[in-house]
XYZ file of C-alpha atoms in Angstrom:
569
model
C 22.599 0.823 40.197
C 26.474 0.505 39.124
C 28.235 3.435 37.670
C 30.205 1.391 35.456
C 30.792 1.536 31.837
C 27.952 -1.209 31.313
C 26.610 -0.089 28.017
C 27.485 -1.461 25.031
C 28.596 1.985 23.417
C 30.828 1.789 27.166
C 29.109 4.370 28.426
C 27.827 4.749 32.023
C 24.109 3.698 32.673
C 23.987 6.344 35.201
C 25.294 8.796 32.874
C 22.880 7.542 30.369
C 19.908 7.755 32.728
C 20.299 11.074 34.510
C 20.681 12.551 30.656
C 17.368 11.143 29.948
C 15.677 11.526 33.001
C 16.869 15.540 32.329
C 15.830 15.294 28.890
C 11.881 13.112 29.314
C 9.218 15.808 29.431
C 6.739 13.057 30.843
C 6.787 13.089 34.262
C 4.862 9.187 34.301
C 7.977 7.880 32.704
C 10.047 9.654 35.327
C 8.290 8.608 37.920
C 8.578 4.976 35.992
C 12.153 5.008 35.403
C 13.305 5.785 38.860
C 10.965 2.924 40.388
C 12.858 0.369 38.662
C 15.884 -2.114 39.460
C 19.728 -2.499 38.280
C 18.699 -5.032 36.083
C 15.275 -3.391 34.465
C 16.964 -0.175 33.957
C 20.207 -1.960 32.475
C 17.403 -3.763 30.145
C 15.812 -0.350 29.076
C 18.706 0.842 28.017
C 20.582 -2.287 26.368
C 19.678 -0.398 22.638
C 17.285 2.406 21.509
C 14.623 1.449 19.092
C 15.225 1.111 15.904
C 13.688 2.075 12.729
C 11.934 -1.419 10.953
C 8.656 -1.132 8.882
C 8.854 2.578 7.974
C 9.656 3.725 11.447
C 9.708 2.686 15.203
C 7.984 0.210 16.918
C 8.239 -1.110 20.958
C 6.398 -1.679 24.186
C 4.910 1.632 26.059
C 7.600 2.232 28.613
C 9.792 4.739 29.759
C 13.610 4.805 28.104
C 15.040 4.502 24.894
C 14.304 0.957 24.162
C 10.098 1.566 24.347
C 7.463 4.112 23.343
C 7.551 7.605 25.052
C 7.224 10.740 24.542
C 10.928 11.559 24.638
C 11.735 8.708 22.057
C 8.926 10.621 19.779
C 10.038 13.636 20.870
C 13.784 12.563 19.429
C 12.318 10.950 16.142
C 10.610 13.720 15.346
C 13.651 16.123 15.652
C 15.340 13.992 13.843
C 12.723 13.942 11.041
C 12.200 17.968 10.881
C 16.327 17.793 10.707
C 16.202 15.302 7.838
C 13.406 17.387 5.949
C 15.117 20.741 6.059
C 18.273 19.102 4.942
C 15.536 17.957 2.099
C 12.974 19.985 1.110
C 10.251 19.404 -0.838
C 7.354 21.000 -2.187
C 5.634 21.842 0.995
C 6.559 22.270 4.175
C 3.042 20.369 5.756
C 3.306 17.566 7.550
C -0.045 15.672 8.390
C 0.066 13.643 11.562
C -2.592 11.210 13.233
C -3.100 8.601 15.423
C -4.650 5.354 16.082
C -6.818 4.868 19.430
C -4.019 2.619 21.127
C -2.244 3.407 24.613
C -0.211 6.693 24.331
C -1.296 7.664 20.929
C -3.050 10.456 21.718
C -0.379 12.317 23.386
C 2.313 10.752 20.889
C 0.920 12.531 18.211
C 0.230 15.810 20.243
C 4.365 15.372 21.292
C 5.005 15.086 17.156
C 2.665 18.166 16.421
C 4.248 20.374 18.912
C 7.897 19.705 17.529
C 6.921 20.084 14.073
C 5.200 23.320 14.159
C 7.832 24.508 16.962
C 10.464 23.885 14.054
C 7.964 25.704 11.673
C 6.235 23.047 9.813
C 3.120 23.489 8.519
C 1.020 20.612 10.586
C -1.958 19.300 9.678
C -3.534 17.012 12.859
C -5.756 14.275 11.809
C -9.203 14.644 14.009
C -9.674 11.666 16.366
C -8.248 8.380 16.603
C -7.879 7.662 12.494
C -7.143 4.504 10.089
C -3.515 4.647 8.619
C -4.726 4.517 4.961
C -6.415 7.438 5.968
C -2.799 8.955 6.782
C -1.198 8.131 3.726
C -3.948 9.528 1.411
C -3.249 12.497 3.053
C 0.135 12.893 2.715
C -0.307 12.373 -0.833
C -3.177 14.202 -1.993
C -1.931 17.245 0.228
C 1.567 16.940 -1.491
C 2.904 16.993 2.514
C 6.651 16.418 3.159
C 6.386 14.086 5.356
C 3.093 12.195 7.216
C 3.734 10.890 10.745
C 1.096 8.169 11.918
C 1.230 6.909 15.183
C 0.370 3.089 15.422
C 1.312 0.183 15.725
C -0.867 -2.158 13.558
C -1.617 -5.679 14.594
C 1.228 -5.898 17.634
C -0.051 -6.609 21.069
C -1.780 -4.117 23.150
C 1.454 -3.005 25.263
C 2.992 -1.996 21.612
C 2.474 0.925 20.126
C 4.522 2.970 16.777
C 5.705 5.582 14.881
C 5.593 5.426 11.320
C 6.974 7.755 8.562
C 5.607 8.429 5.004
C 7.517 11.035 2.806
C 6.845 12.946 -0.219
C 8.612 12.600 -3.548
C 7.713 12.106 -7.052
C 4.147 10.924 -7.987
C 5.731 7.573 -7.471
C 6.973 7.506 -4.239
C 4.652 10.371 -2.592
C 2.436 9.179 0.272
C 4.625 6.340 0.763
C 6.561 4.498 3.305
C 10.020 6.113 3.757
C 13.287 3.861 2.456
C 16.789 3.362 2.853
C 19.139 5.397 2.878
C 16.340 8.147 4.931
C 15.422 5.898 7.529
C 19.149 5.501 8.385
C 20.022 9.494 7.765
C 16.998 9.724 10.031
C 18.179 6.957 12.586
C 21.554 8.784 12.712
C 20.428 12.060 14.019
C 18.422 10.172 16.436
C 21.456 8.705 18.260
C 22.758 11.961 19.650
C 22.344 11.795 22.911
C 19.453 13.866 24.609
C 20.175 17.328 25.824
C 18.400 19.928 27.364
C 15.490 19.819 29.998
C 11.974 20.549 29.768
C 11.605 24.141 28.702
C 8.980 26.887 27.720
C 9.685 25.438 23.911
C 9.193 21.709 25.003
C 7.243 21.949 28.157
C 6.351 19.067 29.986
C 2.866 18.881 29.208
C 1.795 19.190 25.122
C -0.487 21.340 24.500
C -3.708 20.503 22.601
C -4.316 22.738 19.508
C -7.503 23.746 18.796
C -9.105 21.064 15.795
C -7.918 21.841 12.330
C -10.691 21.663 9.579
C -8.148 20.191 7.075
C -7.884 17.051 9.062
C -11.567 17.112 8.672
C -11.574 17.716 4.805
C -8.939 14.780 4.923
C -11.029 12.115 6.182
C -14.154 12.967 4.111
C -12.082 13.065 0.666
C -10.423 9.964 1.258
C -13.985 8.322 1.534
C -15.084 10.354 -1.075
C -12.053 9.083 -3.260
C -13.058 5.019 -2.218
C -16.586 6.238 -3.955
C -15.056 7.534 -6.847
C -12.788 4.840 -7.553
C -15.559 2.080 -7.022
C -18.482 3.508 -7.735
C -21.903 3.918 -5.909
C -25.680 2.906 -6.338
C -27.394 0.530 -4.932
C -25.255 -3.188 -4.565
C -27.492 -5.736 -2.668
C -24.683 -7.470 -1.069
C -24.583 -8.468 2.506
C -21.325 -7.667 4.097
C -20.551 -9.010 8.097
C -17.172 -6.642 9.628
C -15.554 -6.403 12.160
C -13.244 -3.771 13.327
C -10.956 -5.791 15.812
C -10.657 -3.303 18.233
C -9.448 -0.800 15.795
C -10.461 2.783 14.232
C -11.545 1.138 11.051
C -15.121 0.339 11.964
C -16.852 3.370 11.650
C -14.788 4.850 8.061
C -15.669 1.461 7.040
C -19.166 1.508 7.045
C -19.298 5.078 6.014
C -16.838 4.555 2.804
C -19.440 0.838 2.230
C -22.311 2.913 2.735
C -21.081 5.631 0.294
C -20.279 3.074 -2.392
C -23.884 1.955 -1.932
C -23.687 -1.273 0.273
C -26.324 -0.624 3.245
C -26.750 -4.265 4.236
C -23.835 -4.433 6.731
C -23.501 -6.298 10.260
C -20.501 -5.604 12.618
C -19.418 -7.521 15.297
C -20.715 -5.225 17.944
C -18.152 -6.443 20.898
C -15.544 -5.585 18.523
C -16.444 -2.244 16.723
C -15.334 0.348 19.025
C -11.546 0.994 19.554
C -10.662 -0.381 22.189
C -6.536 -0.715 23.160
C -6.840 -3.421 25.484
C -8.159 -5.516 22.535
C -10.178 -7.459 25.105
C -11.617 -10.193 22.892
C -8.709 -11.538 20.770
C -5.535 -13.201 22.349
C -3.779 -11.232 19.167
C -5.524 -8.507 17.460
C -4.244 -9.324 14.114
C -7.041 -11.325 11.395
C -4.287 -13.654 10.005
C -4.295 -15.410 13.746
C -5.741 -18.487 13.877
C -9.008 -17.859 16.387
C -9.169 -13.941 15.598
C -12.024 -14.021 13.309
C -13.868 -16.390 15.050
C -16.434 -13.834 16.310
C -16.878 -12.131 12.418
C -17.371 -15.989 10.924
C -20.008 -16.765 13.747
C -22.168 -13.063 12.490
C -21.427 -14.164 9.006
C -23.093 -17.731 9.468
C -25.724 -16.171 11.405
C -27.108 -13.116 9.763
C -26.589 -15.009 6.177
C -24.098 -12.723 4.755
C -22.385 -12.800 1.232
C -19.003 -11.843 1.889
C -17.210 -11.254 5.768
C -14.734 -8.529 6.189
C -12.151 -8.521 8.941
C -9.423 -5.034 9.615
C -6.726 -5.110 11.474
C -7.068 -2.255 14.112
C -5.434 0.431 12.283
C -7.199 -0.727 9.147
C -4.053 -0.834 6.432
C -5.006 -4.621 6.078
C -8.489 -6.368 4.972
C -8.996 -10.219 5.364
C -11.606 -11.535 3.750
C -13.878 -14.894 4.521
C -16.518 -16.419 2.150
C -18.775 -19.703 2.634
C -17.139 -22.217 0.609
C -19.198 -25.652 0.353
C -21.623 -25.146 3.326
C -18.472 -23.897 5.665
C -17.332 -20.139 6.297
C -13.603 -19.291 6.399
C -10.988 -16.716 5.627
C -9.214 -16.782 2.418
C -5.550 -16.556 2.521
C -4.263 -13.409 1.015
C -2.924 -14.776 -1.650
C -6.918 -16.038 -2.132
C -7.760 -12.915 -1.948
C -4.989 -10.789 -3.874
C -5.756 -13.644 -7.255
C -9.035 -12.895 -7.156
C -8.643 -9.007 -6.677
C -5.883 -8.639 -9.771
C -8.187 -10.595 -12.053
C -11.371 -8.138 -11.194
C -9.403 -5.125 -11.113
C -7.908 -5.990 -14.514
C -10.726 -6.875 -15.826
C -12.198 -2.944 -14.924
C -9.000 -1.072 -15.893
C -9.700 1.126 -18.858
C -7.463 0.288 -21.176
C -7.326 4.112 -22.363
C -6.600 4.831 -18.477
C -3.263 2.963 -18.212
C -1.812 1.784 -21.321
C 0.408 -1.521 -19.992
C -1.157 -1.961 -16.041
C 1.321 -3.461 -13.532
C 0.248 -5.559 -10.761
C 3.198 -6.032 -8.239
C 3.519 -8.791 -5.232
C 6.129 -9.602 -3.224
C 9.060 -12.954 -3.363
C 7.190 -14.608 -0.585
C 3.579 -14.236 -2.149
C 2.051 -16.990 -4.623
C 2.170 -17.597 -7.966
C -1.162 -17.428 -9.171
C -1.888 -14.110 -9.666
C 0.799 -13.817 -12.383
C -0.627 -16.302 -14.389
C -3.747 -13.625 -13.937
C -1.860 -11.059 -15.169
C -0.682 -13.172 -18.263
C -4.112 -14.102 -19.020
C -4.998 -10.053 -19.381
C -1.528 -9.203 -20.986
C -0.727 -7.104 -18.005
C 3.091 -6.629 -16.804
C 3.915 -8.434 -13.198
C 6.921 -7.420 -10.783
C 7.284 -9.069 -7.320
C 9.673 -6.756 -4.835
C 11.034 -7.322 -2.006
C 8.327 -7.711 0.808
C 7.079 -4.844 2.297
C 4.525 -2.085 0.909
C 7.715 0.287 0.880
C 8.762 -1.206 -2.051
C 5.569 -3.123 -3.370
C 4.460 0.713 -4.582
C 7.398 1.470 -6.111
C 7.337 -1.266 -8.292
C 6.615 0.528 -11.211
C 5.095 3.072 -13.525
C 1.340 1.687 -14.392
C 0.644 0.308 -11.427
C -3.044 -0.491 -10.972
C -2.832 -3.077 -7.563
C 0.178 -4.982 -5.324
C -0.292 -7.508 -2.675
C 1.716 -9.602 -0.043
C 0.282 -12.800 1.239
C -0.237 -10.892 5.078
C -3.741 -9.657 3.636
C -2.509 -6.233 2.726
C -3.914 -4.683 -0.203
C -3.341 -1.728 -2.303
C -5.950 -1.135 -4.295
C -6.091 2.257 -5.518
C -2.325 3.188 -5.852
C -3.513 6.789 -7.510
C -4.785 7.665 -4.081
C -3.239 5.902 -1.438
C 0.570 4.568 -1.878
C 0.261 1.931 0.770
C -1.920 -1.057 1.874
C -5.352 0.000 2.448
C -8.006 -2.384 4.568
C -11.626 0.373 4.048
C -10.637 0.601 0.004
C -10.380 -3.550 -0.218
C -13.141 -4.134 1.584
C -15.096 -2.188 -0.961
C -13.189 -3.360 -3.932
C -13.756 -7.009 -2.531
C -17.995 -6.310 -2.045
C -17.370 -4.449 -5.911
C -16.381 -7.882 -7.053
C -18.974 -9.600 -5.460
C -21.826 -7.485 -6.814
C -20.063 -7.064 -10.243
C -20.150 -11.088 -10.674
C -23.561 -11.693 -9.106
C -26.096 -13.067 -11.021
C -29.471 -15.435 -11.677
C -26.945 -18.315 -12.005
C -24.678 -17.458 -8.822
C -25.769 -15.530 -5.948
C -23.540 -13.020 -4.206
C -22.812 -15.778 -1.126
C -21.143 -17.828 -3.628
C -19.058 -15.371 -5.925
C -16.026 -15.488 -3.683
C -15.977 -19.501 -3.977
C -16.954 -19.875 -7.895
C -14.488 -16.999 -9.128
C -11.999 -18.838 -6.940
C -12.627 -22.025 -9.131
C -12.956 -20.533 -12.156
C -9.322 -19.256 -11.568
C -8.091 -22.681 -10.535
C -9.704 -24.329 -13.928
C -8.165 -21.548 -16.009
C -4.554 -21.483 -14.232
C -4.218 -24.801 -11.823
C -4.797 -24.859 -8.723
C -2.671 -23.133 -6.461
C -1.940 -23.663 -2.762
C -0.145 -21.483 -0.282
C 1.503 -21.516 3.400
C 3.399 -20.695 5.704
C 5.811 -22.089 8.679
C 7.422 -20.591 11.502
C 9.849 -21.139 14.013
C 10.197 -18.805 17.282
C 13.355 -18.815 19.216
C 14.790 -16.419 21.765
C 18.250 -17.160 20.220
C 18.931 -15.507 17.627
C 22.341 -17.463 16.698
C 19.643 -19.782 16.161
C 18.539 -18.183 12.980
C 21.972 -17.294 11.757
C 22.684 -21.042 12.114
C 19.445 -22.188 10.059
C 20.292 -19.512 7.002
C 24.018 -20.769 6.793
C 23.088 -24.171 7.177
C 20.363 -23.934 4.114
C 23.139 -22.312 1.810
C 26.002 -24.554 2.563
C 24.163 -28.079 2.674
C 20.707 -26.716 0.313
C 18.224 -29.598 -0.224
C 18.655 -31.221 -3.794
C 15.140 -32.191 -3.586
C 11.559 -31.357 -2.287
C 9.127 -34.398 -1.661
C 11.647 -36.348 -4.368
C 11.482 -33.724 -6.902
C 14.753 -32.528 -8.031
C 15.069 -28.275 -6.869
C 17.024 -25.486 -7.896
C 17.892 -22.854 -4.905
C 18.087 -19.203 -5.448
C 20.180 -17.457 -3.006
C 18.688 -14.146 -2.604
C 21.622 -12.826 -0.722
C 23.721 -13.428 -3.611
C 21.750 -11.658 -5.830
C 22.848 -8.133 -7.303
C 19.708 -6.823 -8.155
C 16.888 -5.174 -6.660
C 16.004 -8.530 -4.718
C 18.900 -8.658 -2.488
C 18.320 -9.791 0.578
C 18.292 -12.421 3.493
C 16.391 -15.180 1.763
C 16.869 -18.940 -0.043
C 13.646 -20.038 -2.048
C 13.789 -23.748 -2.658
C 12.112 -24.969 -5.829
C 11.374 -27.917 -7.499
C 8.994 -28.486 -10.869
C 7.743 -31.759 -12.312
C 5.554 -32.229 -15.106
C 3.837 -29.458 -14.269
C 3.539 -29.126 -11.094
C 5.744 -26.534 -8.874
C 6.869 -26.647 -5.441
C 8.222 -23.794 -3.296
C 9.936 -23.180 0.143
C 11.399 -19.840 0.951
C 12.748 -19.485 3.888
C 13.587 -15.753 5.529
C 13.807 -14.221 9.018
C 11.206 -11.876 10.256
C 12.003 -8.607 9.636
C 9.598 -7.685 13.087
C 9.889 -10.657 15.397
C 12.479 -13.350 16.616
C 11.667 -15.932 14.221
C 12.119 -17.760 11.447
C 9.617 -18.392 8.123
C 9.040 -20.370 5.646
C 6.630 -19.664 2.936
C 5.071 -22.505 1.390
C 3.163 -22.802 -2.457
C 2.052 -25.520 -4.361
C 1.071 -25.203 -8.046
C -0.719 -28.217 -9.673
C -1.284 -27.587 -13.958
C -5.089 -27.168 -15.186
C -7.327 -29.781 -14.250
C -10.919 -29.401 -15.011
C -11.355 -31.975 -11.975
C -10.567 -28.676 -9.967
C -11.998 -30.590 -6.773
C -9.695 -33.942 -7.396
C -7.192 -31.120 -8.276
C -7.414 -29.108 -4.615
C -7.104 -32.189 -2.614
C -4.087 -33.358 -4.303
C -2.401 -30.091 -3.705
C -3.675 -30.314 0.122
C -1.671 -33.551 0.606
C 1.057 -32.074 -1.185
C 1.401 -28.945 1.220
C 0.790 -31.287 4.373
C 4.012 -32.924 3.142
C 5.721 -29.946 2.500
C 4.902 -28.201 5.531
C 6.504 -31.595 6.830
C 9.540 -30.662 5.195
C 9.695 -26.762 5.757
C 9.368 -28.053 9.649
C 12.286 -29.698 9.033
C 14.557 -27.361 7.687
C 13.520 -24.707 10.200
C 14.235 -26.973 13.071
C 17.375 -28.894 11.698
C 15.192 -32.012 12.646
C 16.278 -34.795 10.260
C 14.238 -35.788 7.176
């Protein structure tokens, strides 16, 4: 190891290391960091982590660029900072944890800062779903909720993410800019200080607190008294995916009165190796392989699929003879119309349902059909909840679902999963049987509002000039057409409103028929998307109608392809 100024603040490495190797409290990731090479260390400590989806997310490993124990340590310093600068109505902060590698003692590292710094904590019991988390935070009127997790990434991932208080808009929910910077700021002083009698280097374990009991059973209490219980003779297949969901998910079906449910039984228990799936995350193509086979097999009406920390609920249905997975815009159509259709009018006056720039069209032709208002945000829940006064449901096409924004201000896998087996058992009847809800309402939507068809492309690339190169290449030569259809381009970066940012949606209408492209760079991983929808006008030939739009989006994914590789046309 050099001590030259080979950081690219100019700093020393060997400085930077012997500061944190003073500062970790982990002996493991000590003992880690001294074990490796010039060029591993130089790689750990290239760039700290930095705050994305509502907080940090990176690879369990020792320095600042992964998941420790002194990079939670520092976050959460620099979120008790941020809070006392900003204080609320409480000073509780309710903390938990998903069952992935290092989340256990993540969470312990948070709790022992927070109440060190006099915060009232509130410590989730055992390994916990995330919706879970942000009901808490809300209904306990907490100033902040800290929930360690790191949704659908790959087992050597694991996160921390921040929800904050607020007004009865924004409470529970997903922090914003500018506090994620403020936050981020504080964060980048350098470490001081070694292990001490205040920060020793092993966390201690508090004794349980019955309030992270009380949590868990009134957010399942609240899923029953938002959709109801009794008896509902539907037949539900789940799976867990590794995740905490599995057994809240039964309980809250159970509670809502749906006993007829099969799990995947290699899948239920967390498990942070997710051992069974090459990606624990239900939108990959293979994932729910294992859910579709119990689904076929057992005869079930509706299949239910969380991702392992259980914010997001994809659902599959048998559609002529064969099982698969709705899309979630599928699913978020069909979940507007049925939770508009149960909205008391005397309980919200004008409803809003809110989806995001990248999500299909259909479901705000729902919302005209039941004079409801319709906003679409930028994507992310962050903002999806914030979309409005009124707001009865939001929805982005990566099968997250909000279904019960008076309770939980974030996507929520256990509530749709019993809002989704609601609408099955609501629309069941002599003349269509529970397996065949899903597909019928689907087709009673297309007849009513055209069919509509959505997508998506991506390109991965390890250089990320590549990606600069395809955005400034789509706004200074934009397509004048899409599959010989004359198109319009909206240049979201040019925008001055509240849908600013690093996007070009590409589209082109014809007698009634709509194509879209927008293209946008991940805002988690090096690559590049392009989201796809095709909207055909009422047919009642709603069969002649879906295969039309199918060869439509096989050409257009032809053409998205195209502009994401800068292959010629």
């Amino acid at each position: 190891m050099t001590d030259g100024t080979d950081l690219p603040d100019g700093g020393s490495v060997v400085d930077a290391v012997h500061a944190w190797l003073v500062a970790d409290p982990d002996p493991a990731t000590r003992a880690e960091l001294i074990a490796l090479d010039d060029d591993q260390v130089a790689e750990r400590f290239s760039g700290p982590l930095r705050f994305g989806t509502a907080g940090l997310r990176g690879p369990v490993r020792a320095g600042p660029s992964g998941m420790n124990r002194l990079v939670v340590r520092q976050a959460t310093e620099a979120l008790a900072t941020w809070l006392r600068q900003h204080p609320g109505e409480t000073e509780t902060v309710v903390i938990g944890r998903d069952a992935r590698h290092g989340s256990d003692a993540f969470a312990a590292e948070a709790a022992s800062v927070m109440r060190r710094r006099g915060f009232d904590v509130v410590a989730l019991p055992d390994p916990t779903p995330t919706p879970v988390l942000a009901h808490a935070t809300r209904a306990l009127h907490a100033a902040a909720g800290i929930m360690i997790t790191a949704s659908h990434n790959p087992p050597a991932d694991n996160g921390y993410k921040v929800y904050l208080g607020g007004d009865d808009r924004a409470r529970g929910a997903q922090l914003i800019p500018p506090a994620d910077a403020e936050i981020e700021a504080v964060m980048d002083a350098p470490p001081a200080g070694a292990p001490d009698d205040d920060t020793p280097s092993t966390t201690p374990t508090p004794t349980r607190d019955p309030r992270g009991d009380e949590a868990v059973d009134r957010y399942l209490a609240r899923i029953v008294e938002r959709f109801g219980a009794g008896p509902r003779p539907v037949r539900v297949a789940l799976t867990a995916m590794h995740g905490v969901g599995g057994a809240p998910a039964v309980a809250a079906l159970r509670g809502a009165g749906i006993t007829d449910v099969g799990v995947v039984e290699e899948q239920f228990a967390p498990d942070a190796d997710f051992p069974t799936v090459a990606f624990p995350n239900p939108e990959e193509p293979g994932a729910a392989d294992m859910l579709l086979d119990l689904a076929r097999r057992t005869e079930a009406d509706v299949a239910i699929a969380l991702d392992p920390d259980a914010d997001r609920c994809a659902v599959g249905t048998e559609i002529d003879g064969t099982w698969r997975m709705l899309t979630g815009d599928e699913t978020g159509a069909l979940l507007a119309d049925h939770l508009l259709s149960h909205t008391a009018s005397d309980a919200v006056a004008s409803p809003l349902v809110a989806t995001t720039i990248v999500s299909g069209s259909l479901v705000e032709r729902v919302c005209e059909h039941h004079g409801a208002r319709f906003a679409r945000t930028l994507t992310g829940f962050k903002w999806l909840v914030r979309a409005g006064d009124g707001l009865v449901y939001a929805y982005e096409e990566a099968i997250g679902h909000c279904v019960d924004p008076d309770a939980v201000r974030d996507k929520d896998g256990i509530a749709t999963a019993v809002a989704v087996v609601d609408l099955v058992a609501a629309r069941t009847s002599a003349d269509t049987p529970a397996r065949q809800v899903l597909s019928r309402a689907s087709d009673d939507l297309a007849a009513r509002h055209g069919v509509h068809v959505t997508g998506q492309v991506s390109h991965r690339t390890d250089d990320l000039a590549e990606i600069t190169a395809v955005m400034t290449r789509l706004r200074s030569a934009s397509p004048t057409a899409l599959l010989d259809t004359p198109a319009t381009v909206d240049d979201h970066a040019t925008r001055d409103d509240g849908l600013h940012t690093d996007a070009v949606a590409i589209t082109a209408r014809d007698d009634g028929r709509r194509l879209r492209i927008i293209v946008r760079p991940s805002g988690t991983e090096p690559k590049i998307k392009a989201y796809l929808e095709v909207a055909l006008p009422p047919d009642p030939d709603v069969a002649g109608s879906r295969s039309r739009a199918a060869d439509l989006m096989a050409r257009l994914r032809t053409t998205a392809t195209e502009l994401l590789t800068g292959a010629p046309s």
